[in-house]
PDB file of C-alpha atoms in Angstrom:
ATOM      1  CA  UNK A   1     -39.623 -10.516  68.383  1.00  0.00           C
ATOM      2  CA  UNK A   2     -40.586  -9.588  64.892  1.00  0.00           C
ATOM      3  CA  UNK A   3     -37.465 -11.433  63.722  1.00  0.00           C
ATOM      4  CA  UNK A   4     -38.679 -14.702  65.333  1.00  0.00           C
ATOM      5  CA  UNK A   5     -42.199 -14.358  63.789  1.00  0.00           C
ATOM      6  CA  UNK A   6     -40.627 -13.851  60.443  1.00  0.00           C
ATOM      7  CA  UNK A   7     -38.411 -16.941  60.782  1.00  0.00           C
ATOM      8  CA  UNK A   8     -41.681 -18.827  62.006  1.00  0.00           C
ATOM      9  CA  UNK A   9     -43.790 -17.790  58.895  1.00  0.00           C
ATOM     10  CA  UNK A  10     -40.866 -18.881  56.580  1.00  0.00           C
ATOM     11  CA  UNK A  11     -40.418 -22.062  58.286  1.00  0.00           C
ATOM     12  CA  UNK A  12     -44.040 -22.679  58.263  1.00  0.00           C
ATOM     13  CA  UNK A  13     -44.560 -21.774  54.736  1.00  0.00           C
ATOM     14  CA  UNK A  14     -41.601 -24.121  53.660  1.00  0.00           C
ATOM     15  CA  UNK A  15     -43.167 -27.173  55.750  1.00  0.00           C
ATOM     16  CA  UNK A  16     -46.496 -26.379  54.142  1.00  0.00           C
ATOM     17  CA  UNK A  17     -44.985 -26.323  50.600  1.00  0.00           C
ATOM     18  CA  UNK A  18     -43.206 -29.604  51.284  1.00  0.00           C
ATOM     19  CA  UNK A  19     -46.312 -31.134  52.529  1.00  0.00           C
ATOM     20  CA  UNK A  20     -48.384 -29.846  49.632  1.00  0.00           C
ATOM     21  CA  UNK A  21     -45.538 -31.230  47.263  1.00  0.00           C
ATOM     22  CA  UNK A  22     -45.636 -34.784  48.737  1.00  0.00           C
ATOM     23  CA  UNK A  23     -49.342 -34.880  48.831  1.00  0.00           C
ATOM     24  CA  UNK A  24     -49.604 -33.701  44.982  1.00  0.00           C
ATOM     25  CA  UNK A  25     -47.128 -36.550  44.045  1.00  0.00           C
ATOM     26  CA  UNK A  26     -49.518 -39.377  45.273  1.00  0.00           C
ATOM     27  CA  UNK A  27     -50.550 -41.357  42.175  1.00  0.00           C
ATOM     28  CA  UNK A  28     -54.243 -40.767  41.248  1.00  0.00           C
ATOM     29  CA  UNK A  29     -55.916 -43.729  39.804  1.00  0.00           C
ATOM     30  CA  UNK A  30     -58.636 -41.550  38.062  1.00  0.00           C
ATOM     31  CA  UNK A  31     -55.958 -39.583  36.069  1.00  0.00           C
ATOM     32  CA  UNK A  32     -53.535 -42.390  35.794  1.00  0.00           C
ATOM     33  CA  UNK A  33     -53.914 -44.833  32.921  1.00  0.00           C
ATOM     34  CA  UNK A  34     -52.901 -48.357  32.213  1.00  0.00           C
ATOM     35  CA  UNK A  35     -53.059 -49.826  28.643  1.00  0.00           C
ATOM     36  CA  UNK A  36     -52.286 -53.094  27.127  1.00  0.00           C
ATOM     37  CA  UNK A  37     -50.034 -53.657  24.155  1.00  0.00           C
ATOM     38  CA  UNK A  38     -49.692 -56.593  21.747  1.00  0.00           C
ATOM     39  CA  UNK A  39     -52.475 -58.542  23.114  1.00  0.00           C
ATOM     40  CA  UNK A  40     -54.309 -61.502  21.555  1.00  0.00           C
ATOM     41  CA  UNK A  41     -57.829 -60.473  20.161  1.00  0.00           C
ATOM     42  CA  UNK A  42     -57.534 -57.325  22.414  1.00  0.00           C
ATOM     43  CA  UNK A  43     -58.375 -59.483  25.510  1.00  0.00           C
ATOM     44  CA  UNK A  44     -55.936 -62.337  26.220  1.00  0.00           C
ATOM     45  CA  UNK A  45     -52.493 -61.727  27.623  1.00  0.00           C
ATOM     46  CA  UNK A  46     -49.616 -63.571  25.883  1.00  0.00           C
ATOM     47  CA  UNK A  47     -46.309 -63.850  27.817  1.00  0.00           C
ATOM     48  CA  UNK A  48     -42.960 -65.199  26.681  1.00  0.00           C
ATOM     49  CA  UNK A  49     -39.706 -65.959  28.385  1.00  0.00           C
ATOM     50  CA  UNK A  50     -37.902 -63.249  26.258  1.00  0.00           C
ATOM     51  CA  UNK A  51     -40.638 -60.586  26.831  1.00  0.00           C
ATOM     52  CA  UNK A  52     -41.521 -60.811  23.108  1.00  0.00           C
ATOM     53  CA  UNK A  53     -45.362 -60.652  23.679  1.00  0.00           C
ATOM     54  CA  UNK A  54     -47.904 -58.636  25.614  1.00  0.00           C
ATOM     55  CA  UNK A  55     -46.655 -55.547  27.588  1.00  0.00           C
ATOM     56  CA  UNK A  56     -48.265 -52.758  29.635  1.00  0.00           C
ATOM     57  CA  UNK A  57     -48.042 -49.036  29.082  1.00  0.00           C
ATOM     58  CA  UNK A  58     -48.496 -47.085  32.416  1.00  0.00           C
ATOM     59  CA  UNK A  59     -49.013 -43.393  32.667  1.00  0.00           C
ATOM     60  CA  UNK A  60     -48.849 -42.240  36.294  1.00  0.00           C
ATOM     61  CA  UNK A  61     -50.507 -38.949  37.158  1.00  0.00           C
ATOM     62  CA  UNK A  62     -51.291 -37.239  40.519  1.00  0.00           C
ATOM     63  CA  UNK A  63     -54.602 -35.582  41.388  1.00  0.00           C
ATOM     64  CA  UNK A  64     -53.615 -32.261  39.636  1.00  0.00           C
ATOM     65  CA  UNK A  65     -53.101 -34.477  36.389  1.00  0.00           C
ATOM     66  CA  UNK A  66     -49.343 -33.819  36.574  1.00  0.00           C
ATOM     67  CA  UNK A  67     -46.937 -36.697  35.778  1.00  0.00           C
ATOM     68  CA  UNK A  68     -45.408 -38.485  38.810  1.00  0.00           C
ATOM     69  CA  UNK A  69     -41.816 -38.848  38.029  1.00  0.00           C
ATOM     70  CA  UNK A  70     -39.235 -41.361  38.998  1.00  0.00           C
ATOM     71  CA  UNK A  71     -41.430 -43.757  40.986  1.00  0.00           C
ATOM     72  CA  UNK A  72     -41.544 -47.536  40.739  1.00  0.00           C
ATOM     73  CA  UNK A  73     -44.381 -49.221  39.181  1.00  0.00           C
ATOM     74  CA  UNK A  74     -44.942 -52.974  39.534  1.00  0.00           C
ATOM     75  CA  UNK A  75     -47.430 -55.549  38.200  1.00  0.00           C
ATOM     76  CA  UNK A  76     -48.287 -58.997  39.744  1.00  0.00           C
ATOM     77  CA  UNK A  77     -50.147 -61.969  38.774  1.00  0.00           C
ATOM     78  CA  UNK A  78     -52.400 -63.886  41.146  1.00  0.00           C
ATOM     79  CA  UNK A  79     -52.272 -67.285  39.501  1.00  0.00           C
ATOM     80  CA  UNK A  80     -49.549 -69.723  40.774  1.00  0.00           C
ATOM     81  CA  UNK A  81     -49.568 -71.117  37.222  1.00  0.00           C
ATOM     82  CA  UNK A  82     -47.715 -67.956  35.961  1.00  0.00           C
ATOM     83  CA  UNK A  83     -43.992 -68.255  36.456  1.00  0.00           C
ATOM     84  CA  UNK A  84     -42.130 -64.958  35.648  1.00  0.00           C
ATOM     85  CA  UNK A  85     -38.392 -64.616  34.731  1.00  0.00           C
ATOM     86  CA  UNK A  86     -38.286 -61.613  37.117  1.00  0.00           C
ATOM     87  CA  UNK A  87     -40.278 -58.698  38.550  1.00  0.00           C
ATOM     88  CA  UNK A  88     -42.496 -57.018  36.187  1.00  0.00           C
ATOM     89  CA  UNK A  89     -41.557 -53.252  37.245  1.00  0.00           C
ATOM     90  CA  UNK A  90     -39.903 -50.106  36.175  1.00  0.00           C
ATOM     91  CA  UNK A  91     -39.617 -46.428  36.949  1.00  0.00           C
ATOM     92  CA  UNK A  92     -41.549 -43.766  35.398  1.00  0.00           C
ATOM     93  CA  UNK A  93     -39.835 -41.293  33.093  1.00  0.00           C
ATOM     94  CA  UNK A  94     -40.188 -37.421  33.109  1.00  0.00           C
ATOM     95  CA  UNK A  95     -43.564 -37.653  31.602  1.00  0.00           C
ATOM     96  CA  UNK A  96     -44.746 -40.197  34.125  1.00  0.00           C
ATOM     97  CA  UNK A  97     -44.556 -43.087  31.669  1.00  0.00           C
ATOM     98  CA  UNK A  98     -43.209 -46.560  31.999  1.00  0.00           C
ATOM     99  CA  UNK A  99     -43.534 -49.672  29.861  1.00  0.00           C
ATOM    100  CA  UNK A 100     -43.698 -52.877  31.748  1.00  0.00           C
ATOM    101  CA  UNK A 101     -42.483 -55.947  29.721  1.00  0.00           C
ATOM    102  CA  UNK A 102     -43.600 -59.433  30.916  1.00  0.00           C
ATOM    103  CA  UNK A 103     -41.142 -62.288  30.744  1.00  0.00           C
ATOM    104  CA  UNK A 104     -42.243 -65.678  31.774  1.00  0.00           C
ATOM    105  CA  UNK A 105     -44.155 -68.757  30.988  1.00  0.00           C
ATOM    106  CA  UNK A 106     -46.950 -70.860  32.440  1.00  0.00           C
ATOM    107  CA  UNK A 107     -47.608 -74.273  34.129  1.00  0.00           C
ATOM    108  CA  UNK A 108     -50.367 -75.222  31.673  1.00  0.00           C
ATOM    109  CA  UNK A 109     -49.310 -79.010  31.113  1.00  0.00           C
ATOM    110  CA  UNK A 110     -52.122 -80.596  32.870  1.00  0.00           C
ATOM    111  CA  UNK A 111     -55.286 -78.671  31.620  1.00  0.00           C
ATOM    112  CA  UNK A 112     -55.851 -77.780  28.031  1.00  0.00           C
ATOM    113  CA  UNK A 113     -57.611 -74.558  28.933  1.00  0.00           C
ATOM    114  CA  UNK A 114     -55.747 -71.261  29.195  1.00  0.00           C
ATOM    115  CA  UNK A 115     -54.665 -70.030  32.443  1.00  0.00           C
ATOM    116  CA  UNK A 116     -56.835 -67.489  34.192  1.00  0.00           C
ATOM    117  CA  UNK A 117     -55.204 -64.820  36.598  1.00  0.00           C
ATOM    118  CA  UNK A 118     -55.781 -61.769  38.423  1.00  0.00           C
ATOM    119  CA  UNK A 119     -53.497 -58.970  37.442  1.00  0.00           C
ATOM    120  CA  UNK A 120     -52.640 -55.940  39.629  1.00  0.00           C
ATOM    121  CA  UNK A 121     -50.586 -52.816  38.869  1.00  0.00           C
ATOM    122  CA  UNK A 122     -49.286 -50.820  41.956  1.00  0.00           C
ATOM    123  CA  UNK A 123     -47.409 -47.577  42.398  1.00  0.00           C
ATOM    124  CA  UNK A 124     -46.573 -46.112  45.883  1.00  0.00           C
ATOM    125  CA  UNK A 125     -49.180 -48.488  47.461  1.00  0.00           C
ATOM    126  CA  UNK A 126     -51.760 -47.297  45.286  1.00  0.00           C
ATOM    127  CA  UNK A 127     -53.673 -49.624  42.773  1.00  0.00           C
ATOM    128  CA  UNK A 128     -53.628 -48.248  39.311  1.00  0.00           C
ATOM    129  CA  UNK A 129     -55.206 -51.214  37.621  1.00  0.00           C
ATOM    130  CA  UNK A 130     -56.846 -54.438  38.604  1.00  0.00           C
ATOM    131  CA  UNK A 131     -58.355 -57.208  36.715  1.00  0.00           C
ATOM    132  CA  UNK A 132     -59.851 -60.180  38.718  1.00  0.00           C
ATOM    133  CA  UNK A 133     -59.746 -62.698  35.874  1.00  0.00           C
ATOM    134  CA  UNK A 134     -57.692 -62.297  32.583  1.00  0.00           C
ATOM    135  CA  UNK A 135     -56.817 -65.131  30.259  1.00  0.00           C
ATOM    136  CA  UNK A 136     -53.039 -65.687  29.858  1.00  0.00           C
ATOM    137  CA  UNK A 137     -51.331 -67.764  27.192  1.00  0.00           C
ATOM    138  CA  UNK A 138     -47.714 -68.553  26.513  1.00  0.00           C
ATOM    139  CA  UNK A 139     -45.833 -70.810  24.216  1.00  0.00           C
ATOM    140  CA  UNK A 140     -43.729 -71.834  27.299  1.00  0.00           C
ATOM    141  CA  UNK A 141     -46.323 -74.072  28.785  1.00  0.00           C
ATOM    142  CA  UNK A 142     -44.403 -76.537  31.081  1.00  0.00           C
ATOM    143  CA  UNK A 143     -43.017 -74.276  33.961  1.00  0.00           C
ATOM    144  CA  UNK A 144     -42.668 -74.989  37.640  1.00  0.00           C
ATOM    145  CA  UNK A 145     -41.166 -73.336  40.558  1.00  0.00           C
ATOM    146  CA  UNK A 146     -37.532 -74.245  39.885  1.00  0.00           C
ATOM    147  CA  UNK A 147     -37.591 -74.744  36.287  1.00  0.00           C
ATOM    148  CA  UNK A 148     -35.890 -72.688  33.442  1.00  0.00           C
ATOM    149  CA  UNK A 149     -38.057 -70.439  31.291  1.00  0.00           C
ATOM    150  CA  UNK A 150     -37.527 -71.723  27.759  1.00  0.00           C
ATOM    151  CA  UNK A 151     -39.768 -72.711  24.892  1.00  0.00           C
ATOM    152  CA  UNK A 152     -38.509 -76.198  24.002  1.00  0.00           C
ATOM    153  CA  UNK A 153     -39.387 -79.772  23.108  1.00  0.00           C
ATOM    154  CA  UNK A 154     -41.646 -80.190  26.248  1.00  0.00           C
ATOM    155  CA  UNK A 155     -43.834 -77.367  24.998  1.00  0.00           C
ATOM    156  CA  UNK A 156     -43.862 -78.708  21.429  1.00  0.00           C
ATOM    157  CA  UNK A 157     -45.150 -82.086  23.078  1.00  0.00           C
ATOM    158  CA  UNK A 158     -47.974 -80.036  24.681  1.00  0.00           C
ATOM    159  CA  UNK A 159     -48.891 -78.237  21.407  1.00  0.00           C
ATOM    160  CA  UNK A 160     -48.793 -81.460  19.488  1.00  0.00           C
ATOM    161  CA  UNK A 161     -51.382 -82.815  21.945  1.00  0.00           C
ATOM    162  CA  UNK A 162     -53.600 -80.042  21.333  1.00  0.00           C
ATOM    163  CA  UNK A 163     -53.215 -80.091  17.634  1.00  0.00           C
ATOM    164  CA  UNK A 164     -56.563 -79.645  15.684  1.00  0.00           C
ATOM    165  CA  UNK A 165     -58.476 -79.367  19.097  1.00  0.00           C
ATOM    166  CA  UNK A 166     -61.971 -78.008  18.969  1.00  0.00           C
ATOM    167  CA  UNK A 167     -61.752 -75.939  22.171  1.00  0.00           C
ATOM    168  CA  UNK A 168     -61.807 -72.145  21.608  1.00  0.00           C
ATOM    169  CA  UNK A 169     -60.199 -71.649  25.001  1.00  0.00           C
ATOM    170  CA  UNK A 170     -57.338 -74.144  24.402  1.00  0.00           C
ATOM    171  CA  UNK A 171     -53.957 -73.227  25.797  1.00  0.00           C
ATOM    172  CA  UNK A 172     -52.607 -73.672  22.362  1.00  0.00           C
ATOM    173  CA  UNK A 173     -55.092 -71.476  20.576  1.00  0.00           C
ATOM    174  CA  UNK A 174     -52.679 -68.584  20.460  1.00  0.00           C
ATOM    175  CA  UNK A 175     -54.599 -66.627  17.892  1.00  0.00           C
ATOM    176  CA  UNK A 176     -57.960 -67.144  19.651  1.00  0.00           C
ATOM    177  CA  UNK A 177     -59.588 -68.156  16.380  1.00  0.00           C
ATOM    178  CA  UNK A 178     -61.413 -71.297  15.271  1.00  0.00           C
ATOM    179  CA  UNK A 179     -62.348 -72.627  11.802  1.00  0.00           C
ATOM    180  CA  UNK A 180     -65.356 -70.719  10.590  1.00  0.00           C
ATOM    181  CA  UNK A 181     -67.083 -73.874   9.566  1.00  0.00           C
ATOM    182  CA  UNK A 182     -66.850 -75.203  13.025  1.00  0.00           C
ATOM    183  CA  UNK A 183     -63.592 -77.095  12.648  1.00  0.00           C
ATOM    184  CA  UNK A 184     -60.403 -77.045  14.630  1.00  0.00           C
ATOM    185  CA  UNK A 185     -59.349 -74.229  16.940  1.00  0.00           C
ATOM    186  CA  UNK A 186     -55.697 -75.008  17.162  1.00  0.00           C
ATOM    187  CA  UNK A 187     -54.138 -75.003  13.489  1.00  0.00           C
ATOM    188  CA  UNK A 188     -51.547 -73.725  11.178  1.00  0.00           C
ATOM    189  CA  UNK A 189     -51.758 -70.255  12.367  1.00  0.00           C
ATOM    190  CA  UNK A 190     -51.225 -71.302  15.954  1.00  0.00           C
ATOM    191  CA  UNK A 191     -48.247 -73.314  14.993  1.00  0.00           C
ATOM    192  CA  UNK A 192     -46.699 -70.226  13.202  1.00  0.00           C
ATOM    193  CA  UNK A 193     -47.031 -68.244  16.526  1.00  0.00           C
ATOM    194  CA  UNK A 194     -45.562 -71.048  18.515  1.00  0.00           C
ATOM    195  CA  UNK A 195     -42.594 -71.529  16.183  1.00  0.00           C
ATOM    196  CA  UNK A 196     -41.915 -67.814  16.109  1.00  0.00           C
ATOM    197  CA  UNK A 197     -41.079 -68.200  20.017  1.00  0.00           C
ATOM    198  CA  UNK A 198     -38.912 -71.282  19.567  1.00  0.00           C
ATOM    199  CA  UNK A 199     -36.107 -71.545  21.978  1.00  0.00           C
ATOM    200  CA  UNK A 200     -37.020 -68.169  23.593  1.00  0.00           C
ATOM    201  CA  UNK A 201     -35.601 -67.841  26.979  1.00  0.00           C
TER     202      UNK A 201
END
């Protein structure tokens, strides 16, 4: 009788410990952190077909502020005008960290304004980050559902159309600056940024 009781206690303790471990590994949005890297003017996201632009730094912690290791973290864009090369996702390392690189372009060929999109970061069904409307820019501006992501002549034609534009929110105002004397918002500095991504895919 005492032997059975001892086994029951051991099994019960093991089950309880496993349940606690699983519960503790659930990501906690309060302790977790998502930061942007290489944004434009600290506010606007830039995406490029070769991932050579903005990225996300994600630190996943549980409610005991311990790292959640080896779990999948993914980011999604709500706007249909954002066309990604592939999923924006990755697995956390032993410190609970993962860098999410964004490879893609935009369908911005019909409207001169930059694209606005919601952005969500998820881990194990938990929302770690959500922005309802973030400006997104890309030198790859002529994308569609079945087109190949590449910065090419079609994109240069769009940029040329926007050249010397006075719109601060122009899709081609890559540095988000305008001439201080009230002049153009799309100029030489924007061309330099566009040219640095030429033929990226």
